[in-house]
Amino acid sequence: MVALVTIVLLFLVALCSPAIVGTKPIVCNYKGNLYFPCLGYFNPKWENPIFIKDKFRGVYPRSLKQKDAESWAVWPLVYQDPYRRVKADEWHGVPSSREMLDNPVQNHGKPSAHNFFGTTPYGVDVFAGMVHGTRIAVLVGFVSMGIASFIGITIGALAGYFRGWIDVVLSRLIEVVMCIPTLVLILALISVIAEPTVWHLMAIIGVTSWTSIARLTRAEFLKLREMDYVAAARALGASHVRIIFIHVLRNALAPVLVPISFGVAAAILIESALSFLGFGAPPPNPSWGNLLHLGQDHILGKMWWLVLFPGLGIFLTVLCYNLVGEGLQEATDPRLRQAGK
Amino acid sequence: MTVQAPAPTPTAAAPATRPLLQVTNLKKHFPIRRGVFQRVVGHVRAVDDVSFHINPGETLGLVGESGCGKTTVGRTLLRLIEPTAGEIAFEGRDVRALSGGQLRQLRRDMQIVFQDPYGSLNPRMTIRAIVEEGLIIHGLGNRKERLEKVIDTLEDVGLDPTYINRYPHEFSGGQRQRICVARALALNPKFMVLDEPISALDVSIQSQIINLFTELRRKHNLTYLFISHDLSVVEYISDRVAVMYLGELVETGTSRELYHHAIHPYTKALLSSVPKMTPGKKPERIVLPGDVPSPSRPPPGCRFHPRCPLAIDICKVESPRETIVDGHMFRCHVMEQQLKSPASKK
Amino acid sequence: MLQYLVRRMLWGLLTLLLITFVIYGLIRFMPGDPALLKLYQESSDKKITAEQIEQQRKMYGLDQPFYIAYVKWLGDVLTGNLQTSFAYKAPVSSVIGERIGRTLMLTINSLILEYLLAIPLGLYFTARSSRLDERSGSMLLFMLYSLPSFCGALFLQLWFAVYLEWLPLHGMQSDNYEQLSTLGKTWDLFKHALLPVAAFTYGGLAYYSRFLKATMNETVRQDYIRTARAKGIGPLKVLCWHAFRNSLIPLVTQIGLTLPALLSGAIILERIFSWPGIGTLFFQSILERDYPIIMGLVLMFSILTLLGQLLADVLYAFVDPRVSYK
Amino acid sequence: MTEPLVEIKNLRTHFFTDEGVVKAVEDVSLTIPRGKTLGLVGESGCGKSVTALSIIRLISPPGKIVSGSIAFYDDGRKIELTTLPEAEMRKMRGSRIAMIFQEPMTSLNPVFTVGSQIAEAVRLHHRVSSREAWDRAVEMLHKVRIPDAQRRASEYPHHFSGGMRQRVMIAMALSCNPKLLIADEPSTALDVTIQAQVLDLLRDLQTEFGMSILIITHDLGVIAEMADDVCVMYASKVVEYAPVVELFTNPLHPYTRGLFASRPEPGKPKDQKLRTIPGVVPSPLRFPSGCKFHPRCAYAQERCKKEEPVLRRPNLSQIPPSHVVHCHFAEQIEEQEEAAVKSV
Amino acid sequence: SSQPPTTTTTTQATEVKQPTLQTFDPPPLEKLLADHQWIERPVVDSLKLRREFEKDKKPLVSVAEALAMKNDSDKANEKIVGTLGLLPKDDSAVDFDASIVRRLQQEPKSLNPILTSSMSETEINNLTAFGLFSFDWQLNPFASWDTVKSWKASDDNLVDIVVMRDDLTWSDGKPITAHDVVYSFQTIMDPNIDVPAQRSGTDKIRWVHAYDNHTVAFFHKEPLVTNVWNVNFAVIPKHVYEPHRRSDPKLERDLDIDKQVVGGAYGFASRTRGQELVLQRRESYYRHNGKQVRDKPYFQEIRFKIMPDPNTSMLELQRGGIAEAELSPGQWQEQTNDAGFYQHNTKVRGSEWTFFYFGWNFNTPYFSDLKVRQAMSYAFHHDEMLKVHCYGLFEPCTGIFHPESWMMASQPKRPPQKQDLDKAEDLLDAAGWEFDPSLGVRAKTIGGKKVPFKFTMLVRNSADRVAICELLKQNLQSIGVEVSIAALETATLQQRLQSKQFEANFGGWGTGADPDTSENIWGSNQERNWGGYSNPKVDQLFADGRKENDRQKRGAIYAEIDRLTYDDQVYTFLYYQPSLYAFSKDMRGYMFSPRGPFHYGPGFSAIWQAAQ
Ligand SMILES: Nc1ncnc2c1ncn2[C@@H]1O[C@H](COP(=O)(O)OP(=O)(O)OP(=O)(O)O)[C@@H](O)[C@H]1O
Ligand SMILES: Nc1ncnc2c1ncn2[C@@H]1O[C@H](COP(=O)(O)OP(=O)(O)OP(=O)(O)O)[C@@H](O)[C@H]1O
Ligand SMILES: [Mg+2]
Ligand SMILES: [Mg+2]
């Protein structure tokens, strides 16, 4: 339950990350128009080009006041940036409601009132990175498992429902993919792509981790297709498609959710492991795995905050997904549920 | 009593009207597959050469021990299982030759109710969706009409139509069985296979469901194939009864005939095995030795011979023919001889 | 049984063929070229010409289409020759052979350890089901299970090797290894292996004990357990004899299935501990595009996986009398 | 009257589940006479199995015997089973009280041979060598008429058919000469012809071993055949308790009456509808107030809704004293029914 | 297709010429000697050279002070190197029985010196392999006194004659002769052998001939100044490899460690693949017939520990487990300042001529324009990079040759580039790349089509390098240019660069021993000229430079190349990466060359352990 709440929270953080921490106003009035520059964190295109044209140079507080004295802006809760080092002079000309300093660099960036989770050796705020990194954590889990589930369920369903030679062929396919060491597959696929983006990474993780889902779906389908209600539907004259989707899949879905939710955890782990090996989310994505990787590089520099916070983030997220998976497992297993005290 | 040669068609015993369902030499052999290559290593002869007919408005009871092939017979009739051989004629149409749309049409006329009311309802569909499904598949009526039909049907089977948006798990076993019946009934079938529809129910509920069936039969002029191993229920509900043993029909007759003048030694033993409701009296029963053999390796000759108290040599080698005496069919060498020999006639 | 085994093997061979073909194609399609890589390893000191590149590619057989190269590779493998590594001037079999033992030393030990610890833990948790100690213990195991092994390894290193200095940080042997007595060598190896084995083990331990607990929980609800209790058998014996024998079945099948996973887990952990096993080799070979080594390792991984599955089935038949492959 | 073997008084067994307390057995009292058979009938979920499991004390955790006493009279000693230490109880199980279960398919451990499972029971309670225990196992298998017992003892349960497994269960239960055999629906899962075999066997072995049997079933026919006394349960309560012939001739409780009447009987006219007991069995979590049968009872009155009846001897002349019933209006109903029969 | 398009862009790719040897009949020695004027070439004892160099240097502090000092400034560094970097006063100061443990980043793949390809292997071969030539810390080539008696070159620069010493033995006791040199040359030139790097250089030699056991002549194809580098190849024992190649003609398998025969100062003692490699001082190297004939190598034993992970090597340093290791700037700045590090070690640095850059592909619509390249250099925040990413340790790079190199000796120092976003924007505007609000980036209409200014920067996937690219990305984003960063592993990166399918890349070049080698990078159509820069003047200057014998004139030629490339802004020059090293406190004698502390003569041979 707590796990579920945490995951929902994670989603919220992912969705609102630019409003929580960023250097772009959530909303501002500039030369008489309203703009939402913070959307630029989701997609640079959504940040109005006027700010580039007017030579804001990515620094809003100072520029806004300089270029238009009438302007006003609503700022994110924390003024820090996940991509760059924030300098003290950025607030120049703005009534100094908040005392700013240059972000410290190298191993001087201990957690402080300005940088809650410290800074990276390059002076980028870890808290900002973590908050914006949630997006990737959430996406990696969901997109990759979405792909994996799609492939896994399709293949498992076909094999389990039609049996016969389709089953033989698909089962062999599952076996082949299972035998290929995941890391080889992932590394190979990553290098095949010219410019891997985080989306490619998710796709690749998805494409390589569907086997357990397929196996379970197949088993479920084999079991469920023998159920009397399937026979009853056939007796009513229902087509295969109808039976697969309305009768079997709907009932197979709950148990299949279990490996999926464990898979989400695994996908996050794979992403961070890949980052650890230097093949993770491509820059400048502030993924937790990348931060952890940085922390590992600097572990002897006593930059514990680089290991602790992202490590904790990964650990907690994985833990939550695992807990949800566990919960689902219990909920879908009638024997366990019966005994659930 | 006259003894006839095995007749290819049971017209002699059947009434003048054409039977609703005529099954001839039905066979179903399940292949036993093994290993990764799925090689067929043998066959389960679940149904082996079964012939019978059911007249309109009639209820045929099908009894027999577990695994003797009753369910398989019931399901092959609807082509839920493809038969291996034999003919099934429903209202004169060859069921096996149907395909696609015709088969779907057939399924409007033939329906089935299963033994397990827990497993035969999709747990993720509402009662309404379940009952309505057949109508949707067959494109009958618009939304409103369908809803009316669903409500009608539910009332028919004695369920409160206000339950329409509930899920199956919110119902008791008896109620679920009613839902199953409603689902079958919604399509206005002519014929229903009832595959042990009461054996999973509580004793006090069984009679409710039995009453429901008799009532529906009267109201909708239904024809039933009633499969059960509860002999007293079968006797109560059926007009005629067929006894199966190891994939074969061993005896068929009207329920009066069969229960009072059973011919086949298996039927006799079966009837005597039923515990009697007469306490204090030591039952006189024929206890059959041994177990039912596996249908994948049925004994040669008469399949019943290893357990038969009457077995003679010929039983071990030759399969007995269908013998029909006054519309009462049986397969037994010993009884055939007995009934043929004039000495046995009284 | 024999027939079954033979049939399984045949299927296995087919699968192997498929896997190796797919991987061969994949690595050949990976951009990056061992010939180029080799040429550019030197700094700008040496000039490179197009002829050199071409010649180098020819030397590595890269001028042929991949399927032809694959057939050639297959032919070599069938004659027992895994070809020669591009980078290491040695046959693939000897490069792998030199390291496999070291990886197995970690993985087999951790596998044994996992089972040795997980079984009593699982039994204990089943026995103490839903008491305080079971709940906190299970939660702890669950957290361990969720802790990525590379994080765990880092923490282990920091704590035991850096702060406490009890154990060596990395590597497999001390400097003075050669001078040690047999006992000393064993002790030295043991000390070096302790941390990596621990890092390998804790996740699996958590997984297996939870797995065992789950299957045991299911088993103890079976009718035959009630029968056993009705016979008057004590709870401990019921648990360890009747229930455990049955839970062993799924547990044993896990051995076969996790063997290859242990090896691929080695890639990261061996890097962290500078353990010169095949995990490191694998990663390195991918980066260096050392095709013969990659293929050799893939072949080995796949054979292991397939053998693992076979082993799982055979063990299954061994512990479960209901299964027989006739 | 001789001393009974087991005397249960006011037994209450409850399950403390998340949804609430399931009062599976409420205030049940019964006696199992020596060498005789007591039949326990009732709807599914009415508490038959829980009663039996309470005797052998195998109620699993959320369940607990809340109150009541179960006295076991062993060689003149009275043993109170509810308070017996677990170690002592273990000694009772198998040796004094044995139990067989409904599902012969799952009640044997699939990974041990049949012989070893029987021998294990023998060795638990007797100081014998494993050889002797094995011989005893084979002997028992022989006794339950398993052909070729010597060989089959070393086979695994999956080699046996359902009926044979049930016989193995019986052999195992009887291997230590128990005083009481609890048979929880021993034949429900079996075919009629096999059921006949098993019931015959049980009866024969009872004469041979002289044990008492508590047989649980919902088949009245089995009761008629096997039991000496019958106890009818409904919704965790005993509703009627009488010698078998008495009960079959004079059922008094409306539920028992319904049970008999709703059975299609050979010779009953077919065109007539079966009599039914309307409604459904109440959930043990939400028992109705007063008499738990009242929502389904044709004779229910205001009093039934409020006041829980007690188990009592009805005030009817032709009823023997051993016949007790749990109904406020047993006498009135009897009169009504008789009147109805006469009027037909 | 199965063939990655490696060679499709090169013109000569179609016909593959094998660098096989043309047979050559060397003239008799007498005739040869008579036909030419001979110029004596230097034969140098590198240690002696060092001693002479140190002769009038006074240590700034005492050894004890130097050892107690923290290296936190240039001053401190100078003091430490100037004191601890000295050679021993006399042999009694040296612990000749010492064993040194060194870190190897990578497992050496082959121990055969002619197959050397990686840094690790070079490291080992420096100690074990036999060679006739070397160069000093100013990259001046010479013949090594250890192995050569005399070296003279013909006046036309086409023949070199070397007389080898007669007290040379292989580790198996066989003498090292001129025939081994010839055999090695021929082996390297065998096209079936996987030695591409070695062959570049030797392929400029026409023939090598042994006139007797000690006299060997090198015949060159062209009269080049750079021939002095081409003759510098490793020598392998003929008597070992000749039989070996009968079973392994392509040299695909290394000899077992106990069968290895070496001619260098150290021999192989044992090897555990993936773990360590142990070398031992060779008695027969420095003693001949019971007499010491060469300097005794300072270490009894050298243990190479293979430690790919920098963290483990750091911890080993702190534990005192290894005696030297290269440090990353992060380690230098963050991990080596506490007592834990200084307990066993000290650290030193020296400048190295390895520079880093953003390279631009001239074949793209963006970077074909000089203004754009200039704009890039103005847009980048150099100071932020130097301060943050370079830890304030690195010098800014201002051109392709290091300002302190002999090539640039006569040139004034160029001021480092500074960020000027306004100028950058002006340049972009001038180049036609104007801001397009509908695209959100700058764009230019080329051939009727609007091309947005978006490009991808290729970089190796190491965090430090990626971070610098991210800085550029931020800088360019603020002036309306979109950069995506592709962090690739080496093999893929190499492939992309080679096939020229990229727009920009981040990279670095180490310095070659001779400036001529960099023709490969800036000459038109050269293999390493990925950006496709082409300037006929530069090509011509390289051709001239090869032939110019006078060092000063030669220097001027290269300075001109430097000017041309800078004016063309082929690269945006970033920084020089210095050598950063940690040494155990027991170690002495280290000195930095532009190629680090080891890879020159005497290099490692000058390092010694102080006697207790
Ligand atoms: N799909 C199948 N594949 C293989 N064998 C089957 C299949 N379905 C049924 N059988 C076998 O066919 C035989 C007859 O089965 P069927 O279910 O028809 O028996 P039944 O008389 O309905 O038994 P029960 O009373 O237990 O329902 C059995 O031996 C069964 O094992
Ligand atoms: N472990 C348990 N946890 C919770 N409730 C239980 C448990 N075991 C039994 N019960 C409840 O106790 C009541 C009595 O169960 P019991 O098994 O005695 O019924 P029964 O009369 O034997 O029924 P059946 O004829 O179906 O075997 C039921 O309502 C059941 O739900
Ligand atoms: Mg059936
Ligand atoms: Mg029960």
PDB file of N, CA, C and O in Angstrom, chain C residues 32 39-40 44-48 55-56 60 89 98-99 102 169 175 288-289, chain E residues 107 109 191 194 196 254 273 305 315 489 492 495 498 510 512-513 517 519-520 528:
ATOM      1  N   GLY C  32      31.654  -0.694 -35.672  1.00  0.00           N
ATOM      2  CA  GLY C  32      32.909  -0.908 -34.965  1.00  0.00           C
ATOM      3  C   GLY C  32      33.493  -2.156 -35.537  1.00  0.00           C
ATOM      4  O   GLY C  32      32.788  -3.102 -35.803  1.00  0.00           O
ATOM      5  N   LEU C  39      43.967  -0.855 -35.284  1.00  0.00           N
ATOM      6  CA  LEU C  39      44.834   0.140 -35.889  1.00  0.00           C
ATOM      7  C   LEU C  39      44.861   1.418 -35.067  1.00  0.00           C
ATOM      8  O   LEU C  39      45.874   2.088 -34.963  1.00  0.00           O
ATOM      9  N   TYR C  40      43.733   1.757 -34.487  1.00  0.00           N
ATOM     10  CA  TYR C  40      43.665   3.034 -33.797  1.00  0.00           C
ATOM     11  C   TYR C  40      44.072   2.949 -32.341  1.00  0.00           C
ATOM     12  O   TYR C  40      44.053   3.944 -31.638  1.00  0.00           O
ATOM     13  N   SER C  44      48.568   8.640 -32.279  1.00  0.00           N
ATOM     14  CA  SER C  44      48.716   9.135 -33.643  1.00  0.00           C
ATOM     15  C   SER C  44      50.143   8.963 -34.177  1.00  0.00           C
ATOM     16  O   SER C  44      50.466   9.421 -35.253  1.00  0.00           O
ATOM     17  N   ASP C  45      50.974   8.322 -33.401  1.00  0.00           N
ATOM     18  CA  ASP C  45      52.364   8.125 -33.771  1.00  0.00           C
ATOM     19  C   ASP C  45      52.529   7.457 -35.130  1.00  0.00           C
ATOM     20  O   ASP C  45      53.435   7.768 -35.873  1.00  0.00           O
ATOM     21  N   LYS C  46      51.655   6.518 -35.379  1.00  0.00           N
ATOM     22  CA  LYS C  46      51.836   5.726 -36.586  1.00  0.00           C
ATOM     23  C   LYS C  46      50.795   6.110 -37.617  1.00  0.00           C
ATOM     24  O   LYS C  46      49.628   6.307 -37.296  1.00  0.00           O
ATOM     25  N   LYS C  47      51.240   6.215 -38.808  1.00  0.00           N
ATOM     26  CA  LYS C  47      50.306   6.558 -39.868  1.00  0.00           C
ATOM     27  C   LYS C  47      49.519   5.315 -40.279  1.00  0.00           C
ATOM     28  O   LYS C  47      50.014   4.203 -40.226  1.00  0.00           O
ATOM     29  N   ILE C  48      48.332   5.575 -40.718  1.00  0.00           N
ATOM     30  CA  ILE C  48      47.497   4.463 -41.140  1.00  0.00           C
ATOM     31  C   ILE C  48      47.053   4.711 -42.567  1.00  0.00           C
ATOM     32  O   ILE C  48      46.707   5.833 -42.935  1.00  0.00           O
ATOM     33  N   GLN C  55      43.739  -4.714 -45.466  1.00  0.00           N
ATOM     34  CA  GLN C  55      44.491  -5.934 -45.232  1.00  0.00           C
ATOM     35  C   GLN C  55      44.127  -6.532 -43.872  1.00  0.00           C
ATOM     36  O   GLN C  55      43.979  -7.740 -43.719  1.00  0.00           O
ATOM     37  N   GLN C  56      43.989  -5.622 -42.942  1.00  0.00           N
ATOM     38  CA  GLN C  56      43.648  -6.062 -41.599  1.00  0.00           C
ATOM     39  C   GLN C  56      42.290  -6.757 -41.596  1.00  0.00           C
ATOM     40  O   GLN C  56      42.101  -7.799 -40.977  1.00  0.00           O
ATOM     41  N   TYR C  60      41.236 -10.696 -40.617  1.00  0.00           N
ATOM     42  CA  TYR C  60      40.226 -11.137 -39.654  1.00  0.00           C
ATOM     43  C   TYR C  60      39.014 -11.773 -40.337  1.00  0.00           C
ATOM     44  O   TYR C  60      38.023 -12.081 -39.690  1.00  0.00           O
ATOM     45  N   LYS C  89      46.696 -13.255 -28.213  1.00  0.00           N
ATOM     46  CA  LYS C  89      47.355 -14.128 -29.167  1.00  0.00           C
ATOM     47  C   LYS C  89      47.289 -15.548 -28.640  1.00  0.00           C
ATOM     48  O   LYS C  89      48.282 -16.135 -28.260  1.00  0.00           O
ATOM     49  N   GLU C  98      41.262 -20.547 -19.279  1.00  0.00           N
ATOM     50  CA  GLU C  98      42.060 -19.998 -18.212  1.00  0.00           C
ATOM     51  C   GLU C  98      41.198 -19.272 -17.175  1.00  0.00           C
ATOM     52  O   GLU C  98      41.552 -19.176 -16.022  1.00  0.00           O
ATOM     53  N   ARG C  99      40.061 -18.740 -17.624  1.00  0.00           N
ATOM     54  CA  ARG C  99      39.282 -17.882 -16.741  1.00  0.00           C
ATOM     55  C   ARG C  99      38.025 -18.522 -16.197  1.00  0.00           C
ATOM     56  O   ARG C  99      37.500 -18.086 -15.185  1.00  0.00           O
ATOM     57  N   ARG C 102      37.917 -19.490 -12.598  1.00  0.00           N
ATOM     58  CA  ARG C 102      37.832 -18.408 -11.606  1.00  0.00           C
ATOM     59  C   ARG C 102      36.398 -17.941 -11.429  1.00  0.00           C
ATOM     60  O   ARG C 102      35.958 -17.679 -10.315  1.00  0.00           O
ATOM     61  N   LEU C 169      40.703  -5.774  -1.243  1.00  0.00           N
ATOM     62  CA  LEU C 169      39.704  -5.022  -1.977  1.00  0.00           C
ATOM     63  C   LEU C 169      39.322  -5.695  -3.280  1.00  0.00           C
ATOM     64  O   LEU C 169      38.184  -5.669  -3.704  1.00  0.00           O
ATOM     65  N   ASP C 175      50.131 -10.644  -3.420  1.00  0.00           N
ATOM     66  CA  ASP C 175      51.417 -10.571  -4.127  1.00  0.00           C
ATOM     67  C   ASP C 175      52.280 -11.788  -3.848  1.00  0.00           C
ATOM     68  O   ASP C 175      52.974 -12.285  -4.713  1.00  0.00           O
ATOM     69  N   GLU C 288      36.025  -4.732 -27.536  1.00  0.00           N
ATOM     70  CA  GLU C 288      37.119  -4.855 -28.503  1.00  0.00           C
ATOM     71  C   GLU C 288      36.682  -5.525 -29.780  1.00  0.00           C
ATOM     72  O   GLU C 288      37.481  -5.744 -30.677  1.00  0.00           O
ATOM     73  N   ARG C 289      35.431  -5.925 -29.829  1.00  0.00           N
ATOM     74  CA  ARG C 289      34.907  -6.625 -31.002  1.00  0.00           C
ATOM     75  C   ARG C 289      35.749  -7.859 -31.310  1.00  0.00           C
ATOM     76  O   ARG C 289      36.094  -8.116 -32.453  1.00  0.00           O
TER      77      ARG C 289
ATOM     78  N   GLU E 107      44.991  -5.872 -19.432  1.00  0.00           N
ATOM     79  CA  GLU E 107      45.776  -7.077 -19.591  1.00  0.00           C
ATOM     80  C   GLU E 107      46.588  -6.990 -20.889  1.00  0.00           C
ATOM     81  O   GLU E 107      46.052  -6.649 -21.934  1.00  0.00           O
ATOM     82  N   LYS E 109      47.909  -8.213 -24.182  1.00  0.00           N
ATOM     83  CA  LYS E 109      47.357  -9.289 -24.998  1.00  0.00           C
ATOM     84  C   LYS E 109      48.468 -10.191 -25.515  1.00  0.00           C
ATOM     85  O   LYS E 109      48.352 -11.395 -25.537  1.00  0.00           O
ATOM     86  N   PRO E 191      52.944  -9.702 -44.762  1.00  0.00           N
ATOM     87  CA  PRO E 191      51.550  -9.194 -44.741  1.00  0.00           C
ATOM     88  C   PRO E 191      50.588 -10.101 -43.978  1.00  0.00           C
ATOM     89  O   PRO E 191      49.484  -9.682 -43.648  1.00  0.00           O
ATOM     90  N   ASP E 194      49.662  -9.921 -38.073  1.00  0.00           N
ATOM     91  CA  ASP E 194      48.793  -8.881 -37.576  1.00  0.00           C
ATOM     92  C   ASP E 194      49.605  -7.810 -36.841  1.00  0.00           C
ATOM     93  O   ASP E 194      49.568  -7.728 -35.620  1.00  0.00           O
ATOM     94  N   PRO E 196      49.859  -4.202 -37.867  1.00  0.00           N
ATOM     95  CA  PRO E 196      49.662  -3.027 -38.725  1.00  0.00           C
ATOM     96  C   PRO E 196      50.443  -1.822 -38.232  1.00  0.00           C
ATOM     97  O   PRO E 196      51.035  -1.089 -39.026  1.00  0.00           O
ATOM     98  N   ASP E 254      50.735 -16.714 -29.004  1.00  0.00           N
ATOM     99  CA  ASP E 254      51.907 -16.281 -28.275  1.00  0.00           C
ATOM    100  C   ASP E 254      52.670 -17.486 -27.753  1.00  0.00           C
ATOM    101  O   ASP E 254      52.087 -18.530 -27.497  1.00  0.00           O
ATOM    102  N   ARG E 273      47.197 -14.794 -16.340  1.00  0.00           N
ATOM    103  CA  ARG E 273      46.379 -13.975 -17.239  1.00  0.00           C
ATOM    104  C   ARG E 273      45.282 -13.270 -16.471  1.00  0.00           C
ATOM    105  O   ARG E 273      44.637 -13.856 -15.622  1.00  0.00           O
ATOM    106  N   LYS E 305      50.527  -5.403 -11.947  1.00  0.00           N
ATOM    107  CA  LYS E 305      49.214  -5.871 -11.487  1.00  0.00           C
ATOM    108  C   LYS E 305      48.175  -5.315 -12.451  1.00  0.00           C
ATOM    109  O   LYS E 305      48.176  -4.108 -12.723  1.00  0.00           O
ATOM    110  N   LEU E 315      42.855   2.691  -4.175  1.00  0.00           N
ATOM    111  CA  LEU E 315      42.893   2.069  -2.857  1.00  0.00           C
ATOM    112  C   LEU E 315      44.206   1.323  -2.643  1.00  0.00           C
ATOM    113  O   LEU E 315      44.768   1.330  -1.552  1.00  0.00           O
ATOM    114  N   GLU E 489      30.877   3.908 -27.344  1.00  0.00           N
ATOM    115  CA  GLU E 489      32.070   3.161 -26.957  1.00  0.00           C
ATOM    116  C   GLU E 489      33.076   3.239 -28.099  1.00  0.00           C
ATOM    117  O   GLU E 489      32.731   3.551 -29.233  1.00  0.00           O
ATOM    118  N   THR E 492      32.537   1.766 -31.775  1.00  0.00           N
ATOM    119  CA  THR E 492      31.518   2.428 -32.579  1.00  0.00           C
ATOM    120  C   THR E 492      31.980   3.818 -32.976  1.00  0.00           C
ATOM    121  O   THR E 492      31.811   4.245 -34.114  1.00  0.00           O
ATOM    122  N   GLN E 495      34.423   3.670 -35.735  1.00  0.00           N
ATOM    123  CA  GLN E 495      33.766   3.331 -36.985  1.00  0.00           C
ATOM    124  C   GLN E 495      33.083   4.552 -37.596  1.00  0.00           C
ATOM    125  O   GLN E 495      33.180   4.818 -38.783  1.00  0.00           O
ATOM    126  N   GLN E 498      35.706   6.999 -38.836  1.00  0.00           N
ATOM    127  CA  GLN E 498      36.399   6.479 -40.003  1.00  0.00           C
ATOM    128  C   GLN E 498      35.528   6.604 -41.252  1.00  0.00           C
ATOM    129  O   GLN E 498      35.988   6.960 -42.310  1.00  0.00           O
ATOM    130  N   GLY E 510      47.423  12.514 -28.870  1.00  0.00           N
ATOM    131  CA  GLY E 510      48.693  12.513 -28.158  1.00  0.00           C
ATOM    132  C   GLY E 510      49.761  12.946 -29.135  1.00  0.00           C
ATOM    133  O   GLY E 510      49.537  12.986 -30.341  1.00  0.00           O
ATOM    134  N   GLY E 512      53.063  12.733 -31.338  1.00  0.00           N
ATOM    135  CA  GLY E 512      53.965  11.767 -31.935  1.00  0.00           C
ATOM    136  C   GLY E 512      55.380  12.182 -31.614  1.00  0.00           C
ATOM    137  O   GLY E 512      55.645  13.336 -31.246  1.00  0.00           O
ATOM    138  N   ALA E 513      56.302  11.275 -31.779  1.00  0.00           N
ATOM    139  CA  ALA E 513      57.681  11.634 -31.505  1.00  0.00           C
ATOM    140  C   ALA E 513      58.165  12.648 -32.522  1.00  0.00           C
ATOM    141  O   ALA E 513      58.997  13.486 -32.228  1.00  0.00           O
ATOM    142  N   THR E 517      54.371  12.852 -38.122  1.00  0.00           N
ATOM    143  CA  THR E 517      53.310  11.847 -37.992  1.00  0.00           C
ATOM    144  C   THR E 517      51.934  12.492 -38.022  1.00  0.00           C
ATOM    145  O   THR E 517      50.952  11.848 -38.371  1.00  0.00           O
ATOM    146  N   GLU E 519      50.762  14.437 -40.047  1.00  0.00           N
ATOM    147  CA  GLU E 519      50.229  14.603 -41.385  1.00  0.00           C
ATOM    148  C   GLU E 519      48.985  13.731 -41.563  1.00  0.00           C
ATOM    149  O   GLU E 519      48.021  14.090 -42.242  1.00  0.00           O
ATOM    150  N   ASN E 520      49.051  12.604 -40.912  1.00  0.00           N
ATOM    151  CA  ASN E 520      47.925  11.679 -40.917  1.00  0.00           C
ATOM    152  C   ASN E 520      46.624  12.337 -40.472  1.00  0.00           C
ATOM    153  O   ASN E 520      45.542  11.875 -40.777  1.00  0.00           O
ATOM    154  N   ARG E 528      43.376   9.601 -40.805  1.00  0.00           N
ATOM    155  CA  ARG E 528      42.865  10.132 -39.541  1.00  0.00           C
ATOM    156  C   ARG E 528      42.265  11.518 -39.684  1.00  0.00           C
ATOM    157  O   ARG E 528      41.856  12.125 -38.710  1.00  0.00           O
TER     158      ARG E 528
END
